[in-house]
Short mmCIF file of C-alpha atoms and ligand atoms in Angstrom, two decimals:
data_model
loop_
_atom_site.label_atom_id
_atom_site.label_comp_id
_atom_site.label_asym_id
_atom_site.label_seq_id
_atom_site.Cartn_x
_atom_site.Cartn_y
_atom_site.Cartn_z
CA UNK A 1 1.82 -16.56 24.15
CA UNK A 2 1.63 -12.75 24.08
CA UNK A 3 0.60 -11.22 20.78
CA UNK A 4 1.61 -8.07 18.97
CA UNK A 5 -1.28 -6.27 17.27
CA UNK A 6 -0.50 -5.59 13.61
CA UNK A 7 -2.01 -2.27 12.52
CA UNK A 8 -1.64 -1.82 8.79
CA UNK A 9 -1.69 1.72 7.45
CA UNK A 10 -0.89 0.98 3.78
CA UNK A 11 -4.19 2.53 2.71
CA UNK A 12 -3.64 5.69 4.78
CA UNK A 13 0.02 6.56 5.42
CA UNK A 14 1.11 4.29 2.54
CA UNK A 15 -1.21 6.03 0.16
CA UNK A 16 0.18 9.37 1.35
CA UNK A 17 3.43 8.50 -0.49
CA UNK A 18 4.14 10.92 -3.30
CA UNK A 19 2.86 9.44 -6.57
CA UNK A 20 0.58 6.80 -5.07
CA UNK A 21 -3.00 7.04 -6.20
CA UNK A 22 -5.42 4.20 -5.66
CA UNK A 23 -9.04 4.23 -6.73
CA UNK A 24 -11.94 2.89 -4.70
CA UNK A 25 -11.91 -0.64 -6.11
CA UNK A 26 -8.15 -0.94 -5.75
CA UNK A 27 -8.36 0.13 -2.09
CA UNK A 28 -11.04 -2.49 -1.49
CA UNK A 29 -8.93 -5.12 -3.25
CA UNK A 30 -5.94 -4.31 -1.02
CA UNK A 31 -8.14 -4.26 2.10
CA UNK A 32 -9.47 -7.73 1.22
CA UNK A 33 -5.93 -9.02 0.81
CA UNK A 34 -4.90 -7.45 4.14
CA UNK A 35 -7.81 -9.32 5.67
CA UNK A 36 -6.48 -12.58 4.19
CA UNK A 37 -3.04 -11.71 5.48
CA UNK A 38 -4.56 -11.54 8.96
CA UNK A 39 -3.79 -7.97 10.02
CA UNK A 40 -5.66 -7.00 13.18
CA UNK A 41 -6.38 -3.38 12.24
CA UNK A 42 -6.70 -1.77 8.81
CA UNK A 43 -6.32 2.00 8.79
CA UNK A 44 -8.46 2.54 5.71
CA UNK A 45 -8.00 6.27 5.20
CA UNK A 46 -8.46 9.82 6.40
CA UNK A 47 -12.18 10.45 5.65
CA UNK A 48 -12.32 14.17 6.39
CA UNK A 49 -9.44 14.87 4.00
CA UNK A 50 -11.26 14.09 0.74
CA UNK A 51 -14.43 12.65 -0.73
CA UNK A 52 -12.41 9.76 -2.19
CA UNK A 53 -11.02 8.83 1.22
CA UNK A 54 -14.45 9.08 2.83
CA UNK A 55 -15.96 6.74 0.23
CA UNK A 56 -13.10 4.26 0.50
CA UNK A 57 -13.29 4.05 4.30
CA UNK A 58 -17.06 3.63 4.17
CA UNK A 59 -16.90 0.88 1.55
CA UNK A 60 -14.18 -1.04 3.41
CA UNK A 61 -16.12 -0.63 6.67
CA UNK A 62 -19.21 -2.09 4.99
CA UNK A 63 -17.48 -5.01 3.31
CA UNK A 64 -14.96 -6.37 5.82
CA UNK A 65 -16.10 -8.15 8.94
CA UNK A 66 -13.10 -9.58 10.78
CA UNK A 67 -10.51 -6.81 11.16
CA UNK A 68 -10.93 -3.57 13.02
CA UNK A 69 -11.45 -0.76 10.51
CA UNK A 70 -9.77 2.41 11.65
CA UNK A 71 -10.08 5.93 10.26
CA UNK A 72 -7.71 8.80 10.99
CA UNK A 73 -8.99 12.22 12.00
CA UNK A 74 -7.75 15.66 12.85
CA UNK A 75 -8.55 16.79 16.39
CA UNK A 76 -11.58 18.94 15.64
CA UNK A 77 -15.29 18.37 16.09
CA UNK A 78 -16.34 18.51 12.41
CA UNK A 79 -13.61 16.09 11.33
CA UNK A 80 -14.40 13.62 14.12
CA UNK A 81 -18.12 13.69 13.30
CA UNK A 82 -17.44 13.09 9.61
CA UNK A 83 -14.97 10.31 10.41
CA UNK A 84 -17.62 8.54 12.46
CA UNK A 85 -20.00 8.73 9.48
CA UNK A 86 -17.41 6.94 7.34
CA UNK A 87 -16.53 4.18 9.78
CA UNK A 88 -19.76 3.59 11.69
CA UNK A 89 -20.95 0.59 9.64
CA UNK A 90 -17.85 -1.45 10.43
CA UNK A 91 -18.27 -4.54 12.56
CA UNK A 92 -15.30 -3.29 14.64
CA UNK A 93 -14.81 0.46 14.06
CA UNK A 94 -11.96 2.57 15.44
CA UNK A 95 -11.35 6.32 15.33
CA UNK A 96 -7.74 7.51 15.45
CA UNK A 97 -7.35 11.11 16.61
CA UNK A 98 -3.99 12.86 16.18
CA UNK A 99 -2.60 16.18 17.31
CA UNK A 100 0.94 17.55 17.31
CA UNK A 101 2.83 17.41 20.59
CA UNK A 102 6.37 18.69 19.99
CA UNK A 103 7.28 22.28 20.79
CA UNK A 104 8.52 22.65 17.21
CA UNK A 105 5.04 21.82 15.85
CA UNK A 106 3.23 23.79 18.55
CA UNK A 107 5.24 26.95 17.90
CA UNK A 108 5.52 26.87 14.11
CA UNK A 109 2.48 24.99 12.90
CA UNK A 110 -0.34 24.97 15.43
CA UNK A 111 0.64 28.25 17.13
CA UNK A 112 -0.88 26.96 20.35
CA UNK A 113 0.37 26.54 23.90
CA UNK A 114 1.00 23.19 25.58
CA UNK A 115 -2.06 23.74 27.80
CA UNK A 116 -4.30 24.37 24.81
CA UNK A 117 -3.07 21.24 23.03
CA UNK A 118 -3.49 19.16 26.19
CA UNK A 119 -7.08 20.35 26.56
CA UNK A 120 -7.89 19.79 22.88
CA UNK A 121 -6.45 16.27 22.97
CA UNK A 122 -8.58 15.32 25.94
CA UNK A 123 -11.75 16.94 24.57
CA UNK A 124 -11.42 15.42 21.12
CA UNK A 125 -10.86 11.92 22.46
CA UNK A 126 -13.99 12.42 24.59
CA UNK A 127 -15.87 13.57 21.48
CA UNK A 128 -14.90 10.41 19.60
CA UNK A 129 -15.70 8.32 22.65
CA UNK A 130 -19.33 9.52 22.43
CA UNK A 131 -19.57 7.50 19.24
CA UNK A 132 -17.61 4.32 19.97
CA UNK A 133 -15.44 2.48 22.46
CA UNK A 134 -12.34 1.92 20.37
CA UNK A 135 -10.47 5.24 20.24
CA UNK A 136 -6.78 5.67 19.46
CA UNK A 137 -4.78 8.83 20.11
CA UNK A 138 -1.43 9.89 18.60
CA UNK A 139 0.65 12.82 19.90
CA UNK A 140 2.29 13.68 16.58
CA UNK A 141 6.09 14.18 16.49
CA UNK A 142 6.31 12.50 19.90
CA UNK A 143 9.96 11.52 19.44
CA UNK A 144 10.97 15.22 19.29
CA UNK A 145 8.64 16.30 22.11
CA UNK A 146 9.40 16.75 25.79
CA UNK A 147 8.81 13.26 27.27
CA UNK A 148 7.28 14.75 30.43
CA UNK A 149 4.68 16.54 28.29
CA UNK A 150 3.94 13.28 26.38
CA UNK A 151 3.31 11.52 29.73
CA UNK A 152 0.86 14.28 30.67
CA UNK A 153 -1.02 14.07 27.36
CA UNK A 154 -1.23 10.28 27.49
CA UNK A 155 -2.58 10.29 31.02
CA UNK A 156 -5.23 12.83 30.01
CA UNK A 157 -6.37 11.04 26.84
CA UNK A 158 -6.53 7.67 28.60
CA UNK A 159 -8.72 9.30 31.25
CA UNK A 160 -10.88 10.60 28.41
CA UNK A 161 -11.29 7.06 27.06
CA UNK A 162 -8.43 6.36 24.63
CA UNK A 163 -7.93 2.59 24.45
CA UNK A 164 -4.75 2.75 22.33
CA UNK A 165 -2.03 5.37 22.62
CA UNK A 166 0.26 5.51 19.63
CA UNK A 167 3.73 7.04 19.79
CA UNK A 168 4.78 8.32 16.37
CA UNK A 169 8.33 8.97 15.25
CA UNK A 170 6.75 11.24 12.66
CA UNK A 171 9.92 12.46 10.98
CA UNK A 172 12.01 9.30 11.43
CA UNK A 173 14.42 11.08 13.79
CA UNK A 174 14.77 8.64 16.67
CA UNK A 175 17.44 5.99 17.15
CA UNK A 176 16.49 2.56 18.56
CA UNK A 177 17.95 3.09 22.02
CA UNK A 178 16.39 6.52 22.35
CA UNK A 179 12.99 5.38 21.08
CA UNK A 180 13.01 2.32 23.34
CA UNK A 181 13.85 4.70 26.21
CA UNK A 182 10.83 6.86 25.37
CA UNK A 183 8.52 3.82 25.42
CA UNK A 184 10.05 2.61 28.69
CA UNK A 185 9.57 6.13 30.14
CA UNK A 186 5.90 6.03 29.13
CA UNK A 187 5.37 2.62 30.71
CA UNK A 188 7.06 3.81 33.91
CA UNK A 189 5.60 7.31 34.22
CA UNK A 190 2.04 7.32 32.91
CA UNK A 191 0.01 6.16 35.91
CA UNK A 192 -3.00 4.78 33.95
CA UNK A 193 -0.96 3.26 31.07
CA UNK A 194 -2.23 -0.24 31.89
CA UNK A 195 -5.68 0.85 30.65
CA UNK A 196 -4.44 1.32 27.07
CA UNK A 197 -2.44 -0.56 24.47
CA UNK A 198 0.88 1.14 23.72
CA UNK A 199 1.47 1.40 19.98
CA UNK A 200 4.30 2.79 17.85
CA UNK A 201 4.39 4.33 14.38
CA UNK A 202 7.87 4.80 12.93
CA UNK A 203 9.01 6.52 9.74
CA UNK A 204 12.10 5.49 7.82
CA UNK A 205 13.92 8.77 7.12
CA UNK A 206 17.14 7.37 8.65
CA UNK A 207 16.38 3.78 7.66
CA UNK A 208 15.57 2.94 11.28
CA UNK A 209 11.80 2.44 11.22
CA UNK A 210 11.89 -1.34 11.65
CA UNK A 211 14.72 -1.25 14.20
CA UNK A 212 12.89 1.41 16.24
CA UNK A 213 9.63 -0.57 16.11
CA UNK A 214 11.32 -3.79 17.20
CA UNK A 215 13.07 -2.05 20.08
CA UNK A 216 9.71 -0.60 21.17
CA UNK A 217 8.23 -4.11 21.11
CA UNK A 218 11.12 -5.46 23.13
CA UNK A 219 10.49 -2.81 25.76
CA UNK A 220 6.72 -3.43 25.92
CA UNK A 221 4.79 -1.82 23.02
CA UNK A 222 2.09 -4.20 21.83
CA UNK A 223 0.78 -2.59 18.64
CA UNK A 224 2.88 -1.83 15.59
CA UNK A 225 1.77 0.50 12.83
CA UNK A 226 3.33 -0.48 9.53
CA UNK A 227 2.78 -0.76 5.79
CA UNK A 228 3.24 -3.36 3.08
CA UNK A 229 6.61 -2.90 1.32
CA UNK A 230 7.28 -0.06 3.81
CA UNK A 231 5.57 2.50 1.56
CA UNK A 232 4.48 5.80 3.07
CA UNK A 233 5.09 9.49 3.50
CA UNK A 234 8.65 10.47 2.33
CA UNK A 235 11.00 7.52 2.99
CA UNK A 236 8.04 5.44 4.13
CA UNK A 237 6.90 3.59 7.23
CA UNK A 238 8.12 0.48 9.02
CA UNK A 239 7.64 -2.47 6.72
CA UNK A 240 5.06 -5.00 7.88
CA UNK A 241 6.81 -7.98 6.32
CA UNK A 242 10.13 -7.18 7.99
CA UNK A 243 8.60 -6.74 11.44
CA UNK A 244 6.44 -9.84 11.22
CA UNK A 245 9.25 -12.02 9.90
CA UNK A 246 11.68 -10.67 12.51
CA UNK A 247 9.22 -11.64 15.26
CA UNK A 248 8.70 -15.07 13.69
CA UNK A 249 12.31 -15.86 12.80
CA UNK A 250 13.65 -14.53 16.09
CA UNK A 251 10.91 -15.95 18.24
CA UNK A 252 13.69 -17.19 20.51
CA UNK A 253 14.56 -13.55 21.24
CA UNK A 254 11.17 -11.78 21.28
CA UNK A 255 8.94 -14.61 22.51
CA UNK A 256 5.92 -12.96 20.88
CA UNK A 257 3.55 -13.89 18.07
CA UNK A 258 1.19 -12.17 15.62
CA UNK A 259 -2.01 -13.20 13.84
CA UNK A 260 -0.36 -12.86 10.44
CA UNK A 261 -0.54 -15.71 7.94
CA UNK A 262 2.98 -15.21 6.65
CA UNK A 263 2.34 -17.30 3.53
CA UNK A 264 0.22 -14.37 2.27
CA UNK A 265 3.10 -11.88 2.52
CA UNK A 266 4.50 -12.27 -1.00
CA UNK A 267 1.08 -12.07 -2.63
CA UNK A 268 0.16 -8.96 -0.62
CA UNK A 269 3.46 -7.31 -1.48
CA UNK A 270 2.99 -7.99 -5.21
CA UNK A 271 -0.57 -6.67 -5.15
CA UNK A 272 0.40 -3.44 -3.39
CA UNK A 273 3.34 -2.94 -5.73
CA UNK A 274 1.20 -3.55 -8.83
CA UNK A 275 -1.62 -1.27 -7.74
CA UNK A 276 0.42 1.61 -6.31
CA UNK A 277 3.00 1.51 -9.08
CA UNK A 278 5.89 1.37 -6.59
CA UNK A 279 8.34 -1.37 -7.58
CA UNK A 280 10.04 -3.37 -4.85
CA UNK A 281 13.82 -3.00 -4.89
CA UNK A 282 15.58 -6.32 -5.67
CA UNK A 283 17.55 -6.35 -2.42
CA UNK A 284 14.52 -5.57 -0.22
CA UNK A 285 14.44 -7.87 2.81
CA UNK A 286 11.85 -10.66 2.75
CA UNK A 287 10.14 -9.89 -0.58
CA UNK A 288 12.83 -8.49 -2.91
CA UNK A 289 13.62 -10.57 -6.01
CA UNK A 290 17.10 -11.33 -4.61
CA UNK A 291 16.03 -11.97 -1.00
CA UNK A 292 16.39 -15.73 -1.42
CA UNK A 293 18.84 -15.87 -4.34
CA UNK A 294 22.30 -17.16 -3.62
CA UNK A 295 24.93 -15.93 -6.05
CA UNK A 296 28.25 -16.96 -4.55
CA UNK A 297 29.44 -20.49 -5.28
CA UNK A 298 30.22 -21.15 -1.63
CA UNK A 299 26.72 -20.09 -0.58
CA UNK A 300 25.08 -22.14 -3.36
CA UNK A 301 27.09 -25.17 -2.30
CA UNK A 302 26.01 -24.69 1.32
CA UNK A 303 22.32 -24.23 0.50
CA UNK A 304 22.31 -27.32 -1.70
CA UNK A 305 23.81 -29.32 1.13
CA UNK A 306 21.51 -27.91 3.81
CA UNK A 307 19.42 -24.74 3.35
CA UNK A 308 19.95 -23.64 6.97
CA UNK A 309 23.62 -22.93 6.14
CA UNK A 310 22.72 -19.64 4.45
CA UNK A 311 18.94 -19.34 4.72
CA UNK A 312 17.38 -18.10 7.95
CA UNK A 313 13.84 -18.30 6.52
CA UNK A 314 12.12 -20.72 4.18
CA UNK A 315 10.94 -18.80 1.09
CA UNK A 316 7.73 -20.86 1.23
CA UNK A 317 6.97 -19.40 4.66
CA UNK A 318 6.45 -15.96 3.07
CA UNK A 319 4.51 -17.43 0.16
CA UNK A 320 7.13 -17.22 -2.57
CA UNK A 321 5.86 -19.66 -5.22
CA UNK A 322 8.14 -22.67 -5.55
CA UNK A 323 7.95 -23.23 -9.30
CA UNK A 324 8.82 -20.46 -11.71
CA UNK A 325 7.73 -22.21 -14.88
CA UNK A 326 4.07 -22.91 -15.15
CA UNK A 327 1.90 -22.94 -18.21
CA UNK A 328 2.10 -22.90 -21.99
CA UNK A 329 0.06 -22.77 -25.16
CA UNK A 330 -1.72 -26.06 -24.59
CA UNK A 331 -2.74 -25.33 -21.00
CA UNK A 332 -6.47 -25.11 -20.51
CA UNK A 333 -8.76 -22.90 -18.44
CA UNK A 334 -8.74 -25.39 -15.57
CA UNK A 335 -4.95 -25.41 -15.27
CA UNK A 336 -4.92 -21.61 -15.51
CA UNK A 337 -7.51 -21.30 -12.73
CA UNK A 338 -5.60 -23.79 -10.56
CA UNK A 339 -2.37 -21.83 -10.93
CA UNK A 340 -4.19 -18.61 -10.10
CA UNK A 341 -5.52 -20.10 -6.92
CA UNK A 342 -2.04 -21.43 -6.01
CA UNK A 343 -0.82 -17.87 -6.42
CA UNK A 344 -3.64 -16.69 -4.13
CA UNK A 345 -5.99 -15.07 -6.67
CA UNK A 346 -9.72 -15.63 -6.75
CA UNK A 347 -11.37 -13.84 -9.65
CA UNK A 348 -15.02 -13.50 -10.58
CA UNK A 349 -16.10 -15.69 -13.53
CA UNK A 350 -16.15 -12.65 -15.80
CA UNK A 351 -12.68 -11.48 -14.75
CA UNK A 352 -11.38 -15.03 -15.02
CA UNK A 353 -12.69 -15.31 -18.59
CA UNK A 354 -11.03 -12.04 -19.56
CA UNK A 355 -7.75 -13.04 -17.90
CA UNK A 356 -7.87 -16.44 -19.62
CA UNK A 357 -8.37 -14.76 -23.00
CA UNK A 358 -5.32 -12.58 -22.21
CA UNK A 359 -3.40 -15.70 -21.22
CA UNK A 360 -4.23 -17.45 -24.51
CA UNK A 361 -3.19 -14.39 -26.54
CA UNK A 362 0.06 -14.25 -24.60
CA UNK A 363 0.68 -17.98 -24.98
CA UNK A 364 0.47 -17.51 -28.75
CA UNK A 365 3.37 -15.07 -28.60
CA UNK A 366 5.36 -16.53 -25.74
CA UNK A 367 6.39 -20.16 -25.26
CA UNK A 368 6.60 -20.33 -21.49
CA UNK A 369 4.25 -18.45 -19.20
CA UNK A 370 5.78 -17.81 -15.78
CA UNK A 371 4.16 -16.77 -12.51
CA UNK A 372 5.36 -13.23 -13.11
CA UNK A 373 3.58 -13.21 -16.51
CA UNK A 374 0.40 -14.40 -14.82
CA UNK A 375 0.73 -11.75 -12.12
CA UNK A 376 1.10 -9.14 -14.81
CA UNK A 377 -2.05 -10.39 -16.59
CA UNK A 378 -4.01 -10.38 -13.35
CA UNK A 379 -2.75 -6.93 -12.46
CA UNK A 380 -4.39 -5.74 -15.70
CA UNK A 381 -7.65 -7.17 -14.35
CA UNK A 382 -7.17 -5.59 -10.94
CA UNK A 383 -6.35 -2.14 -12.30
CA UNK A 384 -10.07 -1.61 -12.37
CA UNK A 385 -10.81 1.82 -13.60
CA UNK A 386 -14.04 2.84 -15.26
CA UNK A 387 -12.95 3.44 -18.82
CA UNK A 388 -14.23 6.65 -20.33
CA UNK A 389 -12.06 6.05 -23.40
CA UNK A 390 -10.96 2.59 -24.46
CA UNK A 391 -7.86 1.95 -26.57
CA UNK A 392 -9.04 0.09 -29.65
CA UNK A 393 -6.09 0.28 -32.00
CA UNK A 394 -2.58 1.69 -32.08
CA UNK A 395 -0.10 1.69 -34.94
CA UNK A 396 3.28 3.39 -35.26
CA UNK A 397 5.88 3.94 -37.87
CA UNK A 398 9.40 4.82 -36.75
CA UNK A 399 13.06 4.20 -37.50
CA UNK A 400 16.34 6.09 -37.80
CA UNK A 401 15.37 7.85 -41.05
CA UNK A 402 11.65 8.33 -40.60
CA UNK A 403 9.46 10.73 -38.69
CA UNK A 404 7.87 8.86 -35.78
CA UNK A 405 4.15 8.77 -36.58
CA UNK A 406 1.26 7.22 -34.66
CA UNK A 407 -2.34 6.46 -35.51
CA UNK A 408 -4.71 5.62 -32.69
CA UNK A 409 -8.35 4.71 -32.49
CA UNK A 410 -10.27 5.01 -29.21
CA UNK A 411 -13.82 4.05 -28.31
CA UNK A 412 -15.36 7.15 -26.73
CA UNK A 413 -17.83 7.62 -23.86
CA UNK A 414 -20.88 7.05 -26.10
CA UNK A 415 -19.39 4.09 -27.91
CA UNK A 416 -18.26 6.19 -30.88
CA UNK A 417 -15.06 5.32 -32.72
CA UNK A 418 -12.55 8.21 -32.62
CA UNK A 419 -9.36 8.12 -34.66
CA UNK A 420 -6.47 10.56 -35.00
CA UNK A 421 -2.76 10.66 -35.87
CA UNK A 422 0.27 12.66 -34.76
CA UNK A 423 4.01 13.05 -35.21
CA UNK A 424 6.32 12.89 -32.21
CA UNK A 425 9.95 12.91 -31.16
CA UNK A 426 9.70 9.13 -30.84
CA UNK A 427 6.97 6.49 -31.22
CA UNK A 428 5.69 6.80 -27.63
CA UNK A 429 5.56 10.57 -27.85
CA UNK A 430 3.65 10.29 -31.15
CA UNK A 431 1.13 7.86 -29.59
CA UNK A 432 0.60 10.14 -26.58
CA UNK A 433 0.13 13.17 -28.82
CA UNK A 434 -2.41 11.33 -30.98
CA UNK A 435 -4.33 10.25 -27.85
CA UNK A 436 -4.22 13.82 -26.51
CA UNK A 437 -5.72 15.11 -29.74
CA UNK A 438 -8.77 12.94 -29.09
CA UNK A 439 -9.13 13.15 -25.30
CA UNK A 440 -8.09 16.81 -24.96
CA UNK A 441 -7.33 16.83 -21.22
CA UNK A 442 -4.28 18.94 -20.29
CA UNK A 443 -1.69 16.95 -18.34
CA UNK A 444 2.04 16.60 -17.92
CA UNK A 445 3.95 13.33 -18.12
CA UNK A 446 6.19 13.20 -15.04
CA UNK A 447 7.43 9.60 -15.10
CA UNK A 448 7.80 6.88 -17.70
CA UNK A 449 9.41 3.56 -16.85
CA UNK A 450 9.51 0.32 -18.75
CA UNK A 451 10.59 -3.04 -17.42
CA UNK A 452 10.39 -6.60 -18.51
CA UNK A 453 8.42 -8.84 -16.15
CA UNK A 454 10.38 -11.99 -16.93
CA UNK A 455 13.48 -13.07 -18.80
CA UNK A 456 13.81 -13.67 -22.55
CA UNK A 457 13.29 -11.73 -25.75
CA UNK A 458 9.58 -12.59 -25.80
CA UNK A 459 8.97 -11.24 -22.26
CA UNK A 460 6.04 -9.01 -21.38
CA UNK A 461 7.02 -5.36 -21.09
CA UNK A 462 5.34 -3.39 -18.31
CA UNK A 463 5.08 0.36 -18.57
CA UNK A 464 4.49 2.52 -15.54
CA UNK A 465 3.71 6.18 -16.02
CA UNK A 466 2.69 9.10 -13.87
CA UNK A 467 0.91 12.16 -15.19
CA UNK A 468 0.05 15.34 -13.37
CA UNK A 469 -3.01 17.49 -13.80
CA UNK A 470 -3.94 20.45 -11.60
CA UNK A 471 -1.40 19.38 -8.96
CA UNK A 472 -2.72 15.80 -8.68
CA UNK A 473 -0.70 12.77 -9.79
CA UNK A 474 -2.32 9.82 -11.58
CA UNK A 475 -0.55 6.51 -12.08
CA UNK A 476 -1.10 4.32 -15.11
CA UNK A 477 0.22 0.88 -15.99
CA UNK A 478 0.00 -1.25 -19.04
CA UNK A 479 1.49 -4.56 -20.10
CA UNK A 480 2.06 -6.18 -23.47
CA UNK A 481 4.74 -8.06 -25.37
CA UNK A 482 4.88 -4.86 -27.50
CA UNK A 483 6.18 -1.98 -25.39
CA UNK A 484 4.55 0.69 -27.56
CA UNK A 485 1.18 -0.96 -26.93
CA UNK A 486 2.05 -1.27 -23.22
CA UNK A 487 2.90 2.47 -23.21
CA UNK A 488 -0.39 3.33 -24.89
CA UNK A 489 -2.34 1.18 -22.42
CA UNK A 490 -0.53 2.81 -19.49
CA UNK A 491 -1.36 6.28 -20.77
CA UNK A 492 -5.03 5.38 -21.26
CA UNK A 493 -5.10 3.88 -17.76
CA UNK A 494 -3.76 7.13 -16.24
CA UNK A 495 -6.06 9.31 -18.36
CA UNK A 496 -9.11 7.27 -17.40
CA UNK A 497 -8.20 7.68 -13.73
CA UNK A 498 -7.87 11.41 -14.25
CA UNK A 499 -11.25 11.54 -16.00
CA UNK A 500 -12.91 9.39 -13.32
CA UNK A 501 -11.54 11.70 -10.60
CA UNK A 502 -12.83 14.76 -12.47
CA UNK A 503 -16.26 13.14 -12.84
CA UNK A 504 -16.36 12.51 -9.08
CA UNK A 505 -15.51 16.18 -8.61
O1 KIV P 609 3.59 9.99 11.17
C1 KIV P 609 2.66 10.35 11.92
O2 KIV P 609 2.85 11.03 12.93
C2 KIV P 609 1.32 9.97 11.54
C3 KIV P 609 0.25 10.21 12.56
C4 KIV P 609 -0.99 10.74 11.92
C5 KIV P 609 0.02 8.98 13.36
O3 KIV P 609 1.11 9.41 10.49
ZN1 ZN P 610 2.97 8.56 9.65
#
């Protein structure tokens, strides 16, 4: 059975999404989960673009053995050399060189002629090839370029040693028929195309990324670049879970397989959502909260009689946990650990102990602990950020006839206890002002969202915030049955990320 190579770019293009900011440990955590999911290639970052990306690619290259670890690079000598430094310790390294190919980009951005770009493409692939065998090349904005010029570039880079040629619909402009036509044209007109894998990389500006990718596969592309939950630059990239489940569910049509363990899809989606701070819309195909919920009476009746009447996929096949209700006050550490492993989490002893303490505290306040509650507790554990300041205590006074006032106590970098108080327009504002008085780092709150993770008055409230400092966005999340405490935790989480980034320079 022919296979489609799944190239995941959540950690590169996905992380390029406005407002996403993952630290080193979070990137490693996601990479490990992508490994479990069975992706063939992980694009771990863009090493020459920042120190953070360089470190992340290097760490992932050192730690993961099975998948190919790919790093993106601009088409210039310094960037390629630095990219090799980041990826060289991988068991299976890949360098991905890209250069614009449309006349629009050549004229307005690169200010170079077609001949110059053709020569650069060939030379830079050859440069990368000096270091390793596995080299991918992308002619950026290919869907708006002259197809004849794309054929020329592809022939040249394959001659220079490219083993994968990736065709990006960079601005999400193509329609399925058109994009399929471009791929067919490449297969028919590039004389040495059989020496490389044809890949596609589609953006979702017109909501067509998955449709375009599937049409490219139908025509003959054999690598798909995609992201978990479809996150990515602007409207995002093609969503991995939709492509994989389309190939699996419509095997009768495509007659192709992948190496993906689809039962890991839900868990991977939750992890990426928790760590990036991008919620998944309820009606999102495959992994949205409503994707397998039947509301209409007729549908419910049908599903109860035989699920195939209205369900084209089994929710278990994408790893959606079957029972919603799990543990309670009397559940012990063993039961908690068991449930975690059923949900796909393996924590270190230390992290497990902390999570179990959190679980016990929660069980004191909340009668029934659901999977979503557990995921929220674990997400706290996974939001690993070196704490410069730790939230020790928060107290507010507010009401319709009082001035919102907050008192906070933080544990500082040298273990000292630091307390302050402030007034605000509301309790959250007062808490943030009191924290600012202690930490003293200028920043602007750009987003504040609160949601309940499960149903019921005693549910955990999750706060997601984004703050901006010197043009960089930092995401923070916090969870508690008290939303003021959750808001304080989220703010500390974002501030600690900001401080960690400043320390790294
Ligand atoms: O969208 C795009 O063109 C890209 C390339 C770097 C492959 O992300
Ligand atoms: Zn892209």
